[in-house]
CSV table of N, CA and C in Angstrom, one decimal:
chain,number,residue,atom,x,y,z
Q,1,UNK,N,-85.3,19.2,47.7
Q,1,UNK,CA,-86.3,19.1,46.7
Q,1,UNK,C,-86.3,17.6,46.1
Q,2,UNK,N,-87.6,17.1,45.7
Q,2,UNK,CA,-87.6,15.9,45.7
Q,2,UNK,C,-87.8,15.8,43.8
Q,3,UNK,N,-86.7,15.2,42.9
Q,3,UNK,CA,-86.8,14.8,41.6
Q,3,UNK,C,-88.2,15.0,41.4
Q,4,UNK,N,-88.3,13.6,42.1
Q,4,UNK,CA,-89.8,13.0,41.7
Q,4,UNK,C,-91.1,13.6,41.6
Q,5,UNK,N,-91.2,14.9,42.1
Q,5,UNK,CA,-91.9,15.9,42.3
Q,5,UNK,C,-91.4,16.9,41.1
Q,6,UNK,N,-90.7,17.3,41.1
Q,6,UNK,CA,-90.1,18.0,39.8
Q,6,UNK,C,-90.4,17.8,38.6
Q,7,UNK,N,-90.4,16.6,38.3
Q,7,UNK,CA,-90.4,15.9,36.7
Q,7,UNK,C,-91.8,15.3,36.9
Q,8,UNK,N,-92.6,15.3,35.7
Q,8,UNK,CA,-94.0,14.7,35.7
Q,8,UNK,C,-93.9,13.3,35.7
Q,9,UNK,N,-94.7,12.3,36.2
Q,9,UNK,CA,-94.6,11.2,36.5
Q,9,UNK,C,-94.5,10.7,35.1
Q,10,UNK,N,-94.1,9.6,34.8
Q,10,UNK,CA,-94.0,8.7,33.2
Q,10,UNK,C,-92.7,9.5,32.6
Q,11,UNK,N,-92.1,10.9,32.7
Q,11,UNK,CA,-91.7,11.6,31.8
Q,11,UNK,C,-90.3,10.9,31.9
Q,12,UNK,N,-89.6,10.5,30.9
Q,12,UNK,CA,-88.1,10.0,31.1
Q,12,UNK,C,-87.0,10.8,31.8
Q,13,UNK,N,-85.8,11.2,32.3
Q,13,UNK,CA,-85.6,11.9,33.2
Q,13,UNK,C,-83.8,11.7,33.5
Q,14,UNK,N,-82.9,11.7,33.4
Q,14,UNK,CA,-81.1,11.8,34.1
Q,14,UNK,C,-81.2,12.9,35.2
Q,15,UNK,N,-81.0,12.3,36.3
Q,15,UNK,CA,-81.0,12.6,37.5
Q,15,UNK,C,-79.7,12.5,38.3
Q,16,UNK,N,-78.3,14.1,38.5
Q,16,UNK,CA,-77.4,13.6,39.1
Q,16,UNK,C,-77.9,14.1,40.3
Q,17,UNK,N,-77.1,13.7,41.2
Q,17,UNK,CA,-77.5,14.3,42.7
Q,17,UNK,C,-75.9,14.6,43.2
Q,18,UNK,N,-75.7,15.8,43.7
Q,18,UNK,CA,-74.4,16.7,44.3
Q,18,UNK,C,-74.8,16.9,45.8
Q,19,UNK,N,-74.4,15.8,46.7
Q,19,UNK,CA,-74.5,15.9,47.9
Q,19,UNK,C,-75.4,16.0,48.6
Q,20,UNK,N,-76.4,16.0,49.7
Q,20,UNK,CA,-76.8,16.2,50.2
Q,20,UNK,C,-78.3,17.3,50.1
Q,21,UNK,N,-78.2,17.9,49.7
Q,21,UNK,CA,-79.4,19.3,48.9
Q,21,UNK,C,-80.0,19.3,48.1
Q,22,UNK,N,-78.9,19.1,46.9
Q,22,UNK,CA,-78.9,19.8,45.4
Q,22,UNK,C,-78.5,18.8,44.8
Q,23,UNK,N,-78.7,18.8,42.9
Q,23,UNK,CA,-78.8,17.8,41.9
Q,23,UNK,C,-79.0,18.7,41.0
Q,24,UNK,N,-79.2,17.7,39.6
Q,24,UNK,CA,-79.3,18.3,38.6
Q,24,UNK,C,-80.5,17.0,37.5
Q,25,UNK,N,-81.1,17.4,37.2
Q,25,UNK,CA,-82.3,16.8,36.3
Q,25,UNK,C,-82.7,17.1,34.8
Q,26,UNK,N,-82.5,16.0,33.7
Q,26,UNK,CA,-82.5,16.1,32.2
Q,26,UNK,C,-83.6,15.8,31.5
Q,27,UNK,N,-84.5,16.1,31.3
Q,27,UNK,CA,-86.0,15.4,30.7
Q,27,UNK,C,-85.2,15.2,29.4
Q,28,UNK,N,-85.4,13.6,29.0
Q,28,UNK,CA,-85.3,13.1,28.1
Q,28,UNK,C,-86.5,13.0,26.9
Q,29,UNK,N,-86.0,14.0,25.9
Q,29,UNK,CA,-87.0,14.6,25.0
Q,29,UNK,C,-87.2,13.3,23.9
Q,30,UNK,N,-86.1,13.2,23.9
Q,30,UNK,CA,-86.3,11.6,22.7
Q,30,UNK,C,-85.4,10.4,22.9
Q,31,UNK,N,-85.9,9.6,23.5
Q,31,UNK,CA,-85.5,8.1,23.9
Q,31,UNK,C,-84.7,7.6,22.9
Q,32,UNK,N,-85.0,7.6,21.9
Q,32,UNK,CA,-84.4,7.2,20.6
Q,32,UNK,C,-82.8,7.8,19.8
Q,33,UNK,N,-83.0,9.2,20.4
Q,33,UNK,CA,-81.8,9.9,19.8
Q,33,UNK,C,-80.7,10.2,21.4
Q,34,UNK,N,-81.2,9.5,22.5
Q,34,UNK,CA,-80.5,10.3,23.8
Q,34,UNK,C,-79.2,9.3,23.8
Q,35,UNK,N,-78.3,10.0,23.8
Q,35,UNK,CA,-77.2,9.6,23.9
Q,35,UNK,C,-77.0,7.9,25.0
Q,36,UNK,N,-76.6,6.8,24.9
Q,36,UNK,CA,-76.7,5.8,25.7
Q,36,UNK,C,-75.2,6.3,26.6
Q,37,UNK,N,-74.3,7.3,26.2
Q,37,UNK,CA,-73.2,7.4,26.9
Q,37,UNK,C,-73.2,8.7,27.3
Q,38,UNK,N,-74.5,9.2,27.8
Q,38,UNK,CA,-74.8,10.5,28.6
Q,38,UNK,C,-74.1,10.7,29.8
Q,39,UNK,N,-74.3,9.8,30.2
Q,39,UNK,CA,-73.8,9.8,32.0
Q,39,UNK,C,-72.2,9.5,31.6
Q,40,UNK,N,-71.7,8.9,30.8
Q,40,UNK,CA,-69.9,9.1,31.0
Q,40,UNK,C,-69.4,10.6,30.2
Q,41,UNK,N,-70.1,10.7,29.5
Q,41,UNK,CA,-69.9,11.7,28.5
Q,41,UNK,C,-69.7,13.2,29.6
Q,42,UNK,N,-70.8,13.3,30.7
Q,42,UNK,CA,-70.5,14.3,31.7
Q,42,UNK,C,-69.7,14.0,32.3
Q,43,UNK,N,-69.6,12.7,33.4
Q,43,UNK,CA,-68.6,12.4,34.3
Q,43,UNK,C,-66.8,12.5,33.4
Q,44,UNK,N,-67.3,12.0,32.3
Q,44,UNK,CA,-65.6,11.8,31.6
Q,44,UNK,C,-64.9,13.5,31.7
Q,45,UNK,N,-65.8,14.3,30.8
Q,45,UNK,CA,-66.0,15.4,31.0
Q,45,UNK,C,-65.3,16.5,32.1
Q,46,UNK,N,-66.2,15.7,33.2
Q,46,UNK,CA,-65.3,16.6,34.6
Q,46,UNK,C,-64.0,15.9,35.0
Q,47,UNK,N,-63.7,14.8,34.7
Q,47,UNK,CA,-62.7,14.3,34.9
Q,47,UNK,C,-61.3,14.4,33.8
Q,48,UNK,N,-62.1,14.9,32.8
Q,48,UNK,CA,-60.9,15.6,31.1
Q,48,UNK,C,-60.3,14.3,31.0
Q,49,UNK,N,-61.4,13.1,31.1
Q,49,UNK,CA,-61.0,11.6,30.2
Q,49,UNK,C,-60.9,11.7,29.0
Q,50,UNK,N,-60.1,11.4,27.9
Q,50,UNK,CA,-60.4,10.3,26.9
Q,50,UNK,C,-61.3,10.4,26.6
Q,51,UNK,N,-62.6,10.8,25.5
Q,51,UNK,CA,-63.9,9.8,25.3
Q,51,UNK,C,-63.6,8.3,24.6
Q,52,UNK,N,-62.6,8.3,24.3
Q,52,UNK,CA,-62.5,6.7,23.8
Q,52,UNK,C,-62.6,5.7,25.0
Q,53,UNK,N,-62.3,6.4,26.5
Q,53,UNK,CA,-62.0,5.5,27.7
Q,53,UNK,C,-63.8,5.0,27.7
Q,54,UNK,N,-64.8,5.6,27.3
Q,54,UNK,CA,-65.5,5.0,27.7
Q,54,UNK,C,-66.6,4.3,26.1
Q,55,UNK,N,-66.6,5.2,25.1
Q,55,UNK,CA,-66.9,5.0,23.3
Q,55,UNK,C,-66.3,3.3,23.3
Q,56,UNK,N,-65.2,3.4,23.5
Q,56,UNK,CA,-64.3,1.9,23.1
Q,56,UNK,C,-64.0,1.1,24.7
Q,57,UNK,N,-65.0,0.9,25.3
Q,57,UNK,CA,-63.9,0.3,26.2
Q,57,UNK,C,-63.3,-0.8,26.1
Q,58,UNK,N,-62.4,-1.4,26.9
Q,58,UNK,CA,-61.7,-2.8,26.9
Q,58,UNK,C,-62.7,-3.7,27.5
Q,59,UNK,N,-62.5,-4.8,27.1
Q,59,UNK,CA,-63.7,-5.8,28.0
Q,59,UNK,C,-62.5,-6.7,29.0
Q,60,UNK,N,-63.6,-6.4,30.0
Q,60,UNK,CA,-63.3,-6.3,31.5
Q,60,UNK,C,-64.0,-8.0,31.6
Q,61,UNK,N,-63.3,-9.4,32.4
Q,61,UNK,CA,-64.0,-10.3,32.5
Q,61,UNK,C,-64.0,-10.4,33.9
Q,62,UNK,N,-63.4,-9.6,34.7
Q,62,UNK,CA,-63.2,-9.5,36.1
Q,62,UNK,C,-64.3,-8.3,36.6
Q,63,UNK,N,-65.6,-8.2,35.6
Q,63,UNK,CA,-66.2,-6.9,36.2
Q,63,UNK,C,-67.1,-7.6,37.4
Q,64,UNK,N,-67.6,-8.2,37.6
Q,64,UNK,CA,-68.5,-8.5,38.9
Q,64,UNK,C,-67.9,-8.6,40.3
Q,65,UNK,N,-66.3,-9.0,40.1
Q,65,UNK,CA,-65.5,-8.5,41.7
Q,65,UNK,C,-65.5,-7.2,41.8
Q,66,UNK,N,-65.1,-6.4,40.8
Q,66,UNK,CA,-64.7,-4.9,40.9
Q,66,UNK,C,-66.3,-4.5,41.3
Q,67,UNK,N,-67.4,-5.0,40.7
Q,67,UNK,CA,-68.6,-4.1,41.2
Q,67,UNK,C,-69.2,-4.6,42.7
Q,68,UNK,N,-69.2,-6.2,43.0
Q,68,UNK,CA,-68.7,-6.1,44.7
Q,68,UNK,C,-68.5,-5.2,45.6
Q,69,UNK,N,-66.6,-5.1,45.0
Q,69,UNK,CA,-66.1,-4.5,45.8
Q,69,UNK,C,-66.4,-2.7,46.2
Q,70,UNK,N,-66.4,-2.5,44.9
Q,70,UNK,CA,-67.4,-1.1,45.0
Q,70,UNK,C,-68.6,-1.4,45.5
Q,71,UNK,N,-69.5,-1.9,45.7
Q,71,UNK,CA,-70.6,-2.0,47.0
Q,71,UNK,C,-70.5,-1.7,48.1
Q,72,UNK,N,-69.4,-2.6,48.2
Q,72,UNK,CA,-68.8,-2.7,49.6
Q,72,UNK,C,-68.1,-1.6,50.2
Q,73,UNK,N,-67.2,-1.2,49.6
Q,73,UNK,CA,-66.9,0.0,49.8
Q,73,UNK,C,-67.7,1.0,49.7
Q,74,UNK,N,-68.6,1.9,49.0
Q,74,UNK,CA,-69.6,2.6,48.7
Q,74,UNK,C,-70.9,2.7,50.1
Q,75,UNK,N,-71.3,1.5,50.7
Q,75,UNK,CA,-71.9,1.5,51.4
Q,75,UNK,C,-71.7,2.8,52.4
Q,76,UNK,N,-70.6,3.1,53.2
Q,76,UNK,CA,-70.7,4.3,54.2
Q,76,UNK,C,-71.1,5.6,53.4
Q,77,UNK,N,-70.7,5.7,52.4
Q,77,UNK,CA,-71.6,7.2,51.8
Q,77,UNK,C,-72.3,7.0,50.8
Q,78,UNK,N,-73.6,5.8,50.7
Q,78,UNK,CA,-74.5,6.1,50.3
Q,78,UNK,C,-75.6,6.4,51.3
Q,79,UNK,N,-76.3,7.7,50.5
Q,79,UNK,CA,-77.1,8.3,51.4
Q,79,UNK,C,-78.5,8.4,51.2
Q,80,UNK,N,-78.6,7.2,50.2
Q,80,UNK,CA,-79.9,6.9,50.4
Q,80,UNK,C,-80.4,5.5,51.0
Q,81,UNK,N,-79.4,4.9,51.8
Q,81,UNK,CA,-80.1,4.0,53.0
Q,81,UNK,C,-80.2,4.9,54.2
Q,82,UNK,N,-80.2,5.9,54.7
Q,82,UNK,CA,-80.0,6.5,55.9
Q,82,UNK,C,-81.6,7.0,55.8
């Protein structure tokens, strides 16, 4: 099933996707009140982080290698170049 088809065009939207098939989709009812730490708030969540690991983080001045190298790496299982 295609998101984009699901949710009305313009409508704001958090979109995870679970492999291959299936996903999960959030219509964002109010822009103003939606949490800006949605997406860690789940992922922290399933991983039983801390929320301070992501509420407080440390500043990182080495982030543009780390996000490189996660490119790079990342590349064979992203599956929306294929």
């Amino acid at each position: 099933m295609d998101v984009r088809r699901a949710v009305p065009k313009g409508l704001p939207y958090f979109w995870v996707h679970f492999g291959v098939s299936f996903g999960f989709a959030h219509v964002i009812e109010d822009q103003e009140r939606f949490s800006k730490h949605f997406a860690e708030e789940i992922i922290g969540g399933l991983l039983k982080l801390d929320p301070r690991t992501w509420r407080k983080p440390k500043e990182d001045h080495n982030v543009i290698p780390k996000v490189k190298q996660f490119v790079e790496w990342w590349q064979k299982f992203d599956c929306t170049r294929q």
